[in-house]
Amino acid sequence: MSMTEAIPSPVKLSAVTAPGQPEPTPALEQLYRGFEQEMLVPLWTQIGDLMPAQPSSKAAAHLWRWDHLLKLADEAGRIVPVGRGGERRAIALANPALGGRPFATPTLWAAIQYLMPGEDAPEHRHTQHAFRFVVEGEGVWTVVNGDSVRMSRGDFLPQGGWNWHAHHNAASEPMAWIDGLDIPFAYYGESQFFEHGRLHLDPQERSTPRHSRSERLWAHPGLRPVAHLQESPVTPLLAYRWVDTDRALSEQLALEAEGHAATVSPGHAAVRYTNPTNGRDVLPTIRCEMHRVKSGATTVAKREVGSAVFQVFDGQGTVTVGERQWQVRRGDMFVVPSWQSFAASCNDDQPQLDLFRFADTPIFEAVHAYRSQLG
């Protein structure tokens, strides 16, 4: 008996009376049994699922409340060790439509990570690209290839794949932040590699500098070190500080008020974090942005190929994702699946609504599959 004959076929086909389908006959049923035996699937039985008229995401629009996440992360901090086995104490968002997998969307991972006072998150590296975004707190330093990088509220810290990194909490209080990675994309593409590093940092790496080496070299607007003119696929700048992001958003809205074209739409300012070596996205697979909606304003509804995850950095407002609508506040996280319309409004009693956004757009742009639609 051949190996093919010994394996039960997972293919199950049925002749049905339906538009675009061949007429059910005994001969067709016999043909389908032959397909099943040889593990073949005819396109005419699958075209509606494989080639729909427009994207139909397997992910669902969903909201996670920050106060619930933080409470559970705090409990995990007291129960679950952060060393090997606990590995980072990262608690992933599981989209309710993705079968319980720890994926926020089919391509994006999002997690809350929690570090207790005095703890080290052990060193490791992986080929998946990653970032950290801090919605509240400070006192943790991430150490990337020996470079200690301060983490504070509003800071965005990208982490290119296959770089050694660890964290240490130098404060007297716990600290939480969110991690974003392209883990699901690497998982389905079967391209992932992972390697453990040291369990503990060297004493000199537990330093707490105000500015990391990467910032001292790269965090100068419009200025590039001549010693490093080669292009890099991931950003060499390891921290994008909130003070700069906040000023850029404020100036866009100020220029709009003065009558200049500076915003995405009326009352909607936005900036994109970019790689200073080429002006493109900070990471090859993840686009990261900060959006600000001024008091009483509403963004233009937009839908795009590819999925996105948002976290409310500050303020309160209403977000609409497809048929779902939520009132959101600081820290809340939500998913926008592929080709579902999204819009956000800032409450009248709030000065602004700030939204951190990350998306898989660079993947689709790279293969010329990206589309968007306004309204």
mmCIF file of C-alpha atoms in Angstrom:
data_model
loop_
_atom_site.group_PDB
_atom_site.id
_atom_site.type_symbol
_atom_site.label_atom_id
_atom_site.label_comp_id
_atom_site.label_asym_id
_atom_site.label_seq_id
_atom_site.Cartn_x
_atom_site.Cartn_y
_atom_site.Cartn_z
ATOM 1 C CA MET A 1 0.000 0.000 0.000
ATOM 2 C CA SER A 2 1.395 3.415 -0.946
ATOM 3 C CA MET A 3 1.853 6.209 1.602
ATOM 4 C CA THR A 4 -0.846 8.234 -0.153
ATOM 5 C CA GLU A 5 -3.342 5.379 0.114
ATOM 6 C CA ALA A 6 -2.500 4.857 3.819
ATOM 7 C CA ILE A 7 -3.304 8.435 4.840
ATOM 8 C CA PRO A 8 -7.008 9.178 5.438
ATOM 9 C CA SER A 9 -7.977 12.010 3.140
ATOM 10 C CA PRO A 10 -8.998 15.275 4.829
ATOM 11 C CA VAL A 11 -10.703 16.333 1.579
ATOM 12 C CA LYS A 12 -14.502 15.984 1.672
ATOM 13 C CA LEU A 13 -16.516 16.996 -1.394
ATOM 14 C CA SER A 14 -20.245 16.957 -2.074
ATOM 15 C CA ALA A 15 -22.083 17.504 -5.315
ATOM 16 C CA VAL A 16 -24.635 20.268 -4.752
ATOM 17 C CA THR A 17 -27.243 22.052 -6.790
ATOM 18 C CA ALA A 18 -26.089 25.654 -6.790
ATOM 19 C CA PRO A 19 -25.249 28.469 -9.217
ATOM 20 C CA GLY A 20 -21.878 27.876 -10.864
ATOM 21 C CA GLN A 21 -21.749 24.237 -9.803
ATOM 22 C CA PRO A 22 -21.967 21.220 -12.140
ATOM 23 C CA GLU A 23 -25.169 19.218 -12.082
ATOM 24 C CA PRO A 24 -25.044 16.474 -9.409
ATOM 25 C CA THR A 25 -24.815 13.063 -11.067
ATOM 26 C CA PRO A 26 -23.426 9.646 -10.085
ATOM 27 C CA ALA A 27 -20.492 10.330 -12.391
ATOM 28 C CA LEU A 28 -19.721 13.625 -10.598
ATOM 29 C CA GLU A 29 -19.894 11.927 -7.200
ATOM 30 C CA GLN A 30 -17.465 9.259 -8.454
ATOM 31 C CA LEU A 31 -15.142 11.997 -9.735
ATOM 32 C CA TYR A 32 -15.258 13.702 -6.316
ATOM 33 C CA ARG A 33 -14.342 10.415 -4.579
ATOM 34 C CA GLY A 34 -11.312 10.207 -6.856
ATOM 35 C CA PHE A 35 -10.365 13.779 -5.959
ATOM 36 C CA GLU A 36 -10.679 12.931 -2.257
ATOM 37 C CA GLN A 37 -8.482 9.849 -2.577
ATOM 38 C CA GLU A 38 -5.742 11.803 -4.343
ATOM 39 C CA MET A 39 -6.159 14.836 -2.054
ATOM 40 C CA LEU A 40 -7.287 17.232 -4.746
ATOM 41 C CA VAL A 41 -9.758 20.120 -4.433
ATOM 42 C CA PRO A 42 -11.397 21.596 -7.533
ATOM 43 C CA LEU A 43 -11.490 25.385 -7.538
ATOM 44 C CA TRP A 44 -15.135 25.497 -8.597
ATOM 45 C CA THR A 45 -16.163 24.161 -5.164
ATOM 46 C CA GLN A 46 -14.068 26.729 -3.260
ATOM 47 C CA ILE A 47 -13.987 29.916 -5.327
ATOM 48 C CA GLY A 48 -16.436 31.809 -3.108
ATOM 49 C CA ASP A 49 -14.156 31.344 -0.099
ATOM 50 C CA LEU A 50 -10.783 31.609 -1.864
ATOM 51 C CA MET A 51 -11.664 34.429 -4.258
ATOM 52 C CA PRO A 52 -14.443 36.548 -2.731
ATOM 53 C CA ALA A 53 -15.585 39.768 -4.355
ATOM 54 C CA GLN A 54 -13.872 41.695 -1.534
ATOM 55 C CA PRO A 55 -11.923 40.819 1.628
ATOM 56 C CA SER A 56 -13.918 38.990 4.278
ATOM 57 C CA SER A 57 -11.720 38.859 7.360
ATOM 58 C CA LYS A 58 -11.679 35.847 9.646
ATOM 59 C CA ALA A 59 -10.975 38.271 12.505
ATOM 60 C CA ALA A 60 -13.705 40.129 14.364
ATOM 61 C CA ALA A 61 -13.850 43.716 15.516
ATOM 62 C CA HIS A 62 -13.276 43.509 19.265
ATOM 63 C CA LEU A 63 -12.521 45.765 22.246
ATOM 64 C CA TRP A 64 -10.375 45.038 25.302
ATOM 65 C CA ARG A 65 -10.745 47.333 28.325
ATOM 66 C CA TRP A 66 -7.412 48.509 29.737
ATOM 67 C CA ASP A 67 -8.518 48.426 33.358
ATOM 68 C CA HIS A 68 -9.433 44.729 32.963
ATOM 69 C CA LEU A 69 -6.117 43.927 31.265
ATOM 70 C CA LEU A 70 -4.135 45.788 33.902
ATOM 71 C CA LYS A 71 -5.895 44.039 36.781
ATOM 72 C CA LEU A 72 -5.185 40.597 35.333
ATOM 73 C CA ALA A 73 -1.587 41.520 34.471
ATOM 74 C CA ASP A 74 -1.048 42.682 38.061
ATOM 75 C CA GLU A 75 -2.368 39.377 39.359
ATOM 76 C CA ALA A 76 -0.081 37.507 36.952
ATOM 77 C CA GLY A 77 2.827 39.596 38.246
ATOM 78 C CA ARG A 78 2.253 38.201 41.719
ATOM 79 C CA ILE A 79 1.732 34.586 40.587
ATOM 80 C CA VAL A 80 3.757 33.926 37.422
ATOM 81 C CA PRO A 81 7.576 34.198 37.460
ATOM 82 C CA VAL A 82 9.197 36.214 34.706
ATOM 83 C CA GLY A 83 12.131 33.844 34.131
ATOM 84 C CA ARG A 84 12.320 30.951 31.705
ATOM 85 C CA GLY A 85 8.874 29.435 31.407
ATOM 86 C CA GLY A 86 7.174 32.743 32.245
ATOM 87 C CA GLU A 87 9.239 34.246 29.388
ATOM 88 C CA ARG A 88 8.440 37.932 29.444
ATOM 89 C CA ARG A 89 5.083 37.655 31.250
ATOM 90 C CA ALA A 90 3.405 38.835 28.054
ATOM 91 C CA ILE A 91 -0.356 38.245 27.920
ATOM 92 C CA ALA A 92 -1.646 38.229 24.352
ATOM 93 C CA LEU A 93 -4.971 39.477 23.043
ATOM 94 C CA ALA A 94 -6.929 36.603 21.476
ATOM 95 C CA ASN A 95 -9.337 37.681 18.769
ATOM 96 C CA PRO A 96 -12.638 35.887 19.516
ATOM 97 C CA ALA A 97 -13.044 34.821 15.881
ATOM 98 C CA LEU A 98 -9.626 33.166 15.517
ATOM 99 C CA GLY A 99 -10.265 29.950 17.389
ATOM 100 C CA GLY A 100 -8.547 30.812 20.658
ATOM 101 C CA ARG A 101 -5.128 31.426 19.128
ATOM 102 C CA PRO A 102 -3.166 34.265 20.784
ATOM 103 C CA PHE A 103 -3.538 36.465 17.689
ATOM 104 C CA ALA A 104 -5.165 39.901 17.644
ATOM 105 C CA THR A 105 -5.569 39.622 13.859
ATOM 106 C CA PRO A 106 -4.458 37.029 11.287
ATOM 107 C CA THR A 107 -1.107 38.847 10.979
ATOM 108 C CA LEU A 108 -0.628 40.854 14.203
ATOM 109 C CA TRP A 109 0.141 39.987 17.812
ATOM 110 C CA ALA A 110 -0.670 42.402 20.638
ATOM 111 C CA ALA A 111 0.022 41.780 24.308
ATOM 112 C CA ILE A 112 0.233 43.524 27.643
ATOM 113 C CA GLN A 113 3.589 42.943 29.312
ATOM 114 C CA TYR A 114 4.111 43.422 33.042
ATOM 115 C CA LEU A 115 7.356 43.709 34.995
ATOM 116 C CA MET A 116 7.588 43.846 38.769
ATOM 117 C CA PRO A 117 10.059 46.105 40.658
ATOM 118 C CA GLY A 118 13.652 44.885 40.434
ATOM 119 C CA GLU A 119 12.833 42.163 37.905
ATOM 120 C CA ASP A 120 14.787 41.283 34.780
ATOM 121 C CA ALA A 121 12.958 39.888 31.766
ATOM 122 C CA PRO A 122 15.555 37.439 30.418
ATOM 123 C CA GLU A 123 17.368 38.039 27.174
ATOM 124 C CA HIS A 124 16.268 36.448 23.920
ATOM 125 C CA ARG A 125 15.985 37.166 20.231
ATOM 126 C CA HIS A 126 13.588 36.205 17.462
ATOM 127 C CA THR A 127 13.135 36.854 13.778
ATOM 128 C CA GLN A 128 9.699 38.390 14.329
ATOM 129 C CA HIS A 129 9.727 42.191 14.267
ATOM 130 C CA ALA A 130 8.427 43.891 17.391
ATOM 131 C CA PHE A 131 7.836 47.135 19.241
ATOM 132 C CA ARG A 132 6.850 48.371 22.678
ATOM 133 C CA PHE A 133 4.442 51.244 23.345
ATOM 134 C CA VAL A 134 3.974 52.762 26.792
ATOM 135 C CA VAL A 135 0.538 54.065 27.721
ATOM 136 C CA GLU A 136 1.408 54.748 31.371
ATOM 137 C CA GLY A 137 4.262 54.486 33.852
ATOM 138 C CA GLU A 138 8.035 54.550 33.672
ATOM 139 C CA GLY A 139 11.051 52.979 35.301
ATOM 140 C CA VAL A 140 11.749 50.100 32.909
ATOM 141 C CA TRP A 141 14.715 50.055 30.573
ATOM 142 C CA THR A 142 14.848 47.737 27.594
ATOM 143 C CA VAL A 143 18.370 46.586 26.716
ATOM 144 C CA VAL A 144 18.938 45.980 23.001
ATOM 145 C CA ASN A 145 22.301 44.499 22.078
ATOM 146 C CA GLY A 146 23.691 46.037 25.258
ATOM 147 C CA ASP A 147 22.137 49.492 24.712
ATOM 148 C CA SER A 148 19.876 50.535 27.621
ATOM 149 C CA VAL A 149 16.785 52.405 26.401
ATOM 150 C CA ARG A 150 14.446 54.256 28.776
ATOM 151 C CA MET A 151 10.714 53.513 28.520
ATOM 152 C CA SER A 152 8.256 56.253 29.555
ATOM 153 C CA ARG A 153 4.644 57.192 28.891
ATOM 154 C CA GLY A 154 3.967 57.847 25.210
ATOM 155 C CA ASP A 155 7.274 56.434 24.025
ATOM 156 C CA PHE A 156 7.369 54.133 20.999
ATOM 157 C CA LEU A 157 10.246 51.640 20.979
ATOM 158 C CA PRO A 158 10.695 49.528 17.809
ATOM 159 C CA GLN A 159 12.645 46.286 17.868
ATOM 160 C CA GLY A 160 13.892 44.802 14.592
ATOM 161 C CA GLY A 161 14.007 41.039 14.306
ATOM 162 C CA TRP A 162 16.990 38.960 15.496
ATOM 163 C CA ASN A 163 18.375 41.509 17.932
ATOM 164 C CA TRP A 164 19.166 40.482 21.506
ATOM 165 C CA HIS A 165 16.894 42.241 23.984
ATOM 166 C CA ALA A 166 15.996 42.094 27.666
ATOM 167 C CA HIS A 167 14.231 44.401 30.139
ATOM 168 C CA HIS A 168 14.852 45.514 33.715
ATOM 169 C CA ASN A 169 12.628 47.440 36.107
ATOM 170 C CA ALA A 170 14.680 49.962 38.046
ATOM 171 C CA ALA A 171 11.631 51.502 39.752
ATOM 172 C CA SER A 172 9.807 50.698 42.978
ATOM 173 C CA GLU A 173 6.499 50.077 41.198
ATOM 174 C CA PRO A 174 5.342 47.567 38.564
ATOM 175 C CA MET A 175 5.140 48.754 34.966
ATOM 176 C CA ALA A 176 2.958 47.646 32.067
ATOM 177 C CA TRP A 177 3.168 48.357 28.358
ATOM 178 C CA ILE A 178 1.975 46.795 25.120
ATOM 179 C CA ASP A 179 3.988 44.649 22.752
ATOM 180 C CA GLY A 180 3.212 44.444 19.053
ATOM 181 C CA LEU A 181 4.743 41.799 16.787
ATOM 182 C CA ASP A 182 4.177 40.102 13.444
ATOM 183 C CA ILE A 183 4.074 36.661 15.130
ATOM 184 C CA PRO A 184 0.941 35.400 13.291
ATOM 185 C CA PHE A 185 2.386 36.428 9.906
ATOM 186 C CA ALA A 186 5.646 34.593 10.664
ATOM 187 C CA TYR A 187 3.700 31.633 12.070
ATOM 188 C CA TYR A 188 1.542 31.129 8.991
ATOM 189 C CA GLY A 189 4.522 31.810 6.735
ATOM 190 C CA GLU A 190 6.595 29.248 8.705
ATOM 191 C CA SER A 191 9.578 31.594 8.853
ATOM 192 C CA GLN A 192 10.145 31.987 12.602
ATOM 193 C CA PHE A 193 13.385 31.461 14.543
ATOM 194 C CA PHE A 194 13.914 31.976 18.296
ATOM 195 C CA GLU A 195 16.936 31.791 20.587
ATOM 196 C CA HIS A 196 17.354 32.161 24.350
ATOM 197 C CA GLY A 197 20.058 34.479 25.645
ATOM 198 C CA ARG A 198 21.300 35.171 29.141
ATOM 199 C CA LEU A 199 19.048 34.821 32.152
ATOM 200 C CA HIS A 200 20.503 37.932 33.835
ATOM 201 C CA LEU A 201 21.954 41.189 32.544
ATOM 202 C CA ASP A 202 25.518 42.241 33.286
ATOM 203 C CA PRO A 203 25.770 44.940 35.986
ATOM 204 C CA GLN A 204 26.843 47.597 33.463
ATOM 205 C CA GLU A 205 23.778 46.819 31.324
ATOM 206 C CA ARG A 206 21.471 47.582 34.232
ATOM 207 C CA SER A 207 22.310 51.271 33.823
ATOM 208 C CA THR A 208 19.563 53.866 33.504
ATOM 209 C CA PRO A 209 20.787 56.506 31.022
ATOM 210 C CA ARG A 210 18.481 59.348 30.046
ATOM 211 C CA HIS A 211 19.397 58.801 26.385
ATOM 212 C CA SER A 212 20.391 55.530 24.752
ATOM 213 C CA ARG A 213 23.306 55.215 22.347
ATOM 214 C CA SER A 214 20.859 54.864 19.464
ATOM 215 C CA GLU A 215 19.189 58.168 20.367
ATOM 216 C CA ARG A 216 22.509 59.969 20.727
ATOM 217 C CA LEU A 217 23.374 58.879 17.200
ATOM 218 C CA TRP A 218 20.024 58.996 15.365
ATOM 219 C CA ALA A 219 17.490 61.194 17.217
ATOM 220 C CA HIS A 220 18.347 64.467 15.491
ATOM 221 C CA PRO A 221 15.615 65.605 13.059
ATOM 222 C CA GLY A 222 16.846 65.925 9.498
ATOM 223 C CA LEU A 223 20.421 65.014 10.440
ATOM 224 C CA ARG A 224 22.045 61.716 9.552
ATOM 225 C CA PRO A 225 25.449 60.454 10.742
ATOM 226 C CA VAL A 226 27.795 60.337 7.747
ATOM 227 C CA ALA A 227 29.458 57.287 9.283
ATOM 228 C CA HIS A 228 26.167 55.391 8.751
ATOM 229 C CA LEU A 229 24.863 56.198 5.273
ATOM 230 C CA GLN A 230 23.933 52.640 4.380
ATOM 231 C CA GLU A 231 20.217 51.866 4.304
ATOM 232 C CA SER A 232 18.779 49.584 6.986
ATOM 233 C CA PRO A 233 15.555 47.540 6.583
ATOM 234 C CA VAL A 234 14.630 48.319 10.204
ATOM 235 C CA THR A 235 15.062 51.577 12.057
ATOM 236 C CA PRO A 236 18.305 51.995 14.033
ATOM 237 C CA LEU A 237 16.532 54.479 16.330
ATOM 238 C CA LEU A 238 15.290 52.526 19.347
ATOM 239 C CA ALA A 239 13.085 55.185 20.964
ATOM 240 C CA TYR A 240 10.665 57.744 19.530
ATOM 241 C CA ARG A 241 9.837 60.079 22.418
ATOM 242 C CA TRP A 242 6.379 61.332 23.281
ATOM 243 C CA VAL A 243 7.528 64.926 23.589
ATOM 244 C CA ASP A 244 8.375 64.937 19.880
ATOM 245 C CA THR A 245 5.209 63.085 18.827
ATOM 246 C CA ASP A 246 3.007 65.402 20.888
ATOM 247 C CA ARG A 247 4.626 68.530 19.448
ATOM 248 C CA ALA A 248 4.240 67.276 15.865
ATOM 249 C CA LEU A 249 0.525 66.559 16.344
ATOM 250 C CA SER A 250 -0.104 69.880 18.111
ATOM 251 C CA GLU A 251 1.602 71.822 15.333
ATOM 252 C CA GLN A 252 -0.517 70.120 12.655
ATOM 253 C CA LEU A 253 -3.702 71.231 14.374
ATOM 254 C CA ALA A 254 -2.281 74.709 14.986
ATOM 255 C CA LEU A 255 -1.391 75.065 11.300
ATOM 256 C CA GLU A 256 -4.875 73.870 10.351
ATOM 257 C CA ALA A 257 -6.374 76.568 12.586
ATOM 258 C CA GLU A 258 -4.228 79.122 10.756
ATOM 259 C CA GLY A 259 -5.669 78.010 7.424
ATOM 260 C CA HIS A 260 -2.844 75.779 6.186
ATOM 261 C CA ALA A 261 -3.112 72.238 4.797
ATOM 262 C CA ALA A 262 -1.522 70.126 7.523
ATOM 263 C CA THR A 263 -4.024 67.514 8.703
ATOM 264 C CA VAL A 264 -5.487 64.287 7.297
ATOM 265 C CA SER A 265 -8.989 65.744 7.532
ATOM 266 C CA PRO A 266 -10.529 68.586 9.562
ATOM 267 C CA GLY A 267 -9.563 68.127 13.206
ATOM 268 C CA HIS A 268 -7.593 64.924 12.512
ATOM 269 C CA ALA A 269 -3.798 65.093 12.852
ATOM 270 C CA ALA A 270 -1.572 62.054 12.341
ATOM 271 C CA VAL A 271 2.102 61.141 12.228
ATOM 272 C CA ARG A 272 3.878 57.991 11.108
ATOM 273 C CA TYR A 273 6.988 56.617 12.784
ATOM 274 C CA THR A 274 9.657 56.209 10.094
ATOM 275 C CA ASN A 275 13.081 54.695 9.550
ATOM 276 C CA PRO A 276 15.657 57.534 9.380
ATOM 277 C CA THR A 277 17.829 55.583 6.927
ATOM 278 C CA ASN A 278 15.213 55.445 4.165
ATOM 279 C CA GLY A 279 12.039 57.302 5.225
ATOM 280 C CA ARG A 280 9.960 54.133 5.092
ATOM 281 C CA ASP A 281 8.181 52.281 7.895
ATOM 282 C CA VAL A 282 10.166 51.575 11.048
ATOM 283 C CA LEU A 283 9.662 47.820 10.560
ATOM 284 C CA PRO A 284 9.282 45.901 7.267
ATOM 285 C CA THR A 285 5.989 44.276 8.292
ATOM 286 C CA ILE A 286 4.384 46.760 10.693
ATOM 287 C CA ARG A 287 3.258 50.361 10.207
ATOM 288 C CA CYS A 288 2.981 52.454 13.373
ATOM 289 C CA GLU A 289 1.253 55.815 13.715
ATOM 290 C CA MET A 290 -0.189 58.224 16.275
ATOM 291 C CA HIS A 291 -3.493 59.958 15.547
ATOM 292 C CA ARG A 292 -5.043 62.939 17.306
ATOM 293 C CA VAL A 293 -8.702 63.908 16.939
ATOM 294 C CA LYS A 294 -9.501 67.324 18.383
ATOM 295 C CA SER A 295 -12.475 68.013 20.624
ATOM 296 C CA GLY A 296 -15.781 67.430 18.855
ATOM 297 C CA ALA A 297 -14.174 66.285 15.592
ATOM 298 C CA THR A 298 -14.759 63.028 13.700
ATOM 299 C CA THR A 299 -12.364 61.331 11.302
ATOM 300 C CA VAL A 300 -13.360 60.443 7.755
ATOM 301 C CA ALA A 301 -14.462 56.806 7.623
ATOM 302 C CA LYS A 302 -11.872 54.617 5.921
ATOM 303 C CA ARG A 303 -11.429 50.969 5.128
ATOM 304 C CA GLU A 304 -8.210 49.301 4.059
ATOM 305 C CA VAL A 305 -6.804 45.977 2.996
ATOM 306 C CA GLY A 306 -4.999 44.584 6.031
ATOM 307 C CA SER A 307 -5.744 44.699 9.730
ATOM 308 C CA ALA A 308 -4.889 47.142 12.505
ATOM 309 C CA VAL A 309 -4.783 47.310 16.294
ATOM 310 C CA PHE A 310 -5.389 50.570 18.170
ATOM 311 C CA GLN A 311 -4.703 51.658 21.722
ATOM 312 C CA VAL A 312 -6.261 54.782 23.196
ATOM 313 C CA PHE A 313 -3.359 56.812 24.520
ATOM 314 C CA ASP A 314 -5.421 59.629 26.000
ATOM 315 C CA GLY A 315 -8.869 61.159 25.992
ATOM 316 C CA GLN A 316 -12.312 59.678 25.488
ATOM 317 C CA GLY A 317 -14.450 59.244 22.427
ATOM 318 C CA THR A 318 -16.415 56.959 20.153
ATOM 319 C CA VAL A 319 -14.916 54.512 17.662
ATOM 320 C CA THR A 320 -16.883 52.735 14.953
ATOM 321 C CA VAL A 321 -15.519 49.544 13.377
ATOM 322 C CA GLY A 322 -17.800 48.060 10.746
ATOM 323 C CA GLU A 323 -21.115 47.480 12.510
ATOM 324 C CA ARG A 324 -19.616 47.814 16.002
ATOM 325 C CA GLN A 325 -19.381 51.010 18.037
ATOM 326 C CA TRP A 326 -17.766 51.631 21.429
ATOM 327 C CA GLN A 327 -17.111 54.436 23.869
ATOM 328 C CA VAL A 328 -13.387 54.245 24.585
ATOM 329 C CA ARG A 329 -11.040 55.729 27.143
ATOM 330 C CA ARG A 330 -7.356 55.733 28.013
ATOM 331 C CA GLY A 331 -5.637 52.390 27.504
ATOM 332 C CA ASP A 332 -8.483 50.564 25.758
ATOM 333 C CA MET A 333 -7.421 48.426 22.787
ATOM 334 C CA PHE A 334 -9.444 47.370 19.765
ATOM 335 C CA VAL A 335 -9.054 45.588 16.424
ATOM 336 C CA VAL A 336 -10.006 46.799 12.962
ATOM 337 C CA PRO A 337 -10.187 43.773 10.630
ATOM 338 C CA SER A 338 -9.328 43.945 6.954
ATOM 339 C CA TRP A 339 -11.734 45.989 4.808
ATOM 340 C CA GLN A 340 -13.953 47.031 7.699
ATOM 341 C CA SER A 341 -14.734 50.733 7.899
ATOM 342 C CA PHE A 342 -13.211 52.712 10.785
ATOM 343 C CA ALA A 343 -13.947 56.167 12.174
ATOM 344 C CA ALA A 344 -13.273 57.904 15.491
ATOM 345 C CA SER A 345 -14.835 60.882 17.260
ATOM 346 C CA CYS A 346 -13.577 62.866 20.235
ATOM 347 C CA ASN A 347 -16.080 63.723 22.954
ATOM 348 C CA ASP A 348 -16.950 67.410 23.194
ATOM 349 C CA ASP A 349 -15.852 67.538 26.835
ATOM 350 C CA GLN A 350 -12.369 66.201 26.016
ATOM 351 C CA PRO A 351 -9.495 68.327 24.654
ATOM 352 C CA GLN A 352 -8.447 65.552 22.263
ATOM 353 C CA LEU A 353 -8.525 61.830 21.542
ATOM 354 C CA ASP A 354 -5.075 60.310 20.938
ATOM 355 C CA LEU A 355 -4.907 56.890 19.273
ATOM 356 C CA PHE A 356 -1.813 54.767 18.744
ATOM 357 C CA ARG A 357 -2.232 52.520 15.696
ATOM 358 C CA PHE A 358 -0.229 49.653 14.248
ATOM 359 C CA ALA A 359 -1.070 47.754 11.083
ATOM 360 C CA ASP A 360 0.247 45.168 8.646
ATOM 361 C CA THR A 361 0.081 47.578 5.684
ATOM 362 C CA PRO A 362 3.759 47.234 4.624
ATOM 363 C CA ILE A 363 3.179 43.541 3.855
ATOM 364 C CA PHE A 364 0.390 44.304 1.396
ATOM 365 C CA GLU A 365 2.174 47.285 -0.113
ATOM 366 C CA ALA A 366 5.231 45.089 -0.751
ATOM 367 C CA VAL A 367 3.173 42.639 -2.845
ATOM 368 C CA HIS A 368 1.072 45.419 -4.461
ATOM 369 C CA ALA A 369 -2.135 44.171 -2.824
ATOM 370 C CA TYR A 370 -2.977 47.246 -0.724
ATOM 371 C CA ARG A 371 -6.208 49.173 -1.336
ATOM 372 C CA SER A 372 -8.124 51.758 0.653
ATOM 373 C CA GLN A 373 -11.461 53.518 0.398
ATOM 374 C CA LEU A 374 -12.734 56.684 2.059
ATOM 375 C CA GLY A 375 -16.280 57.286 3.129
#
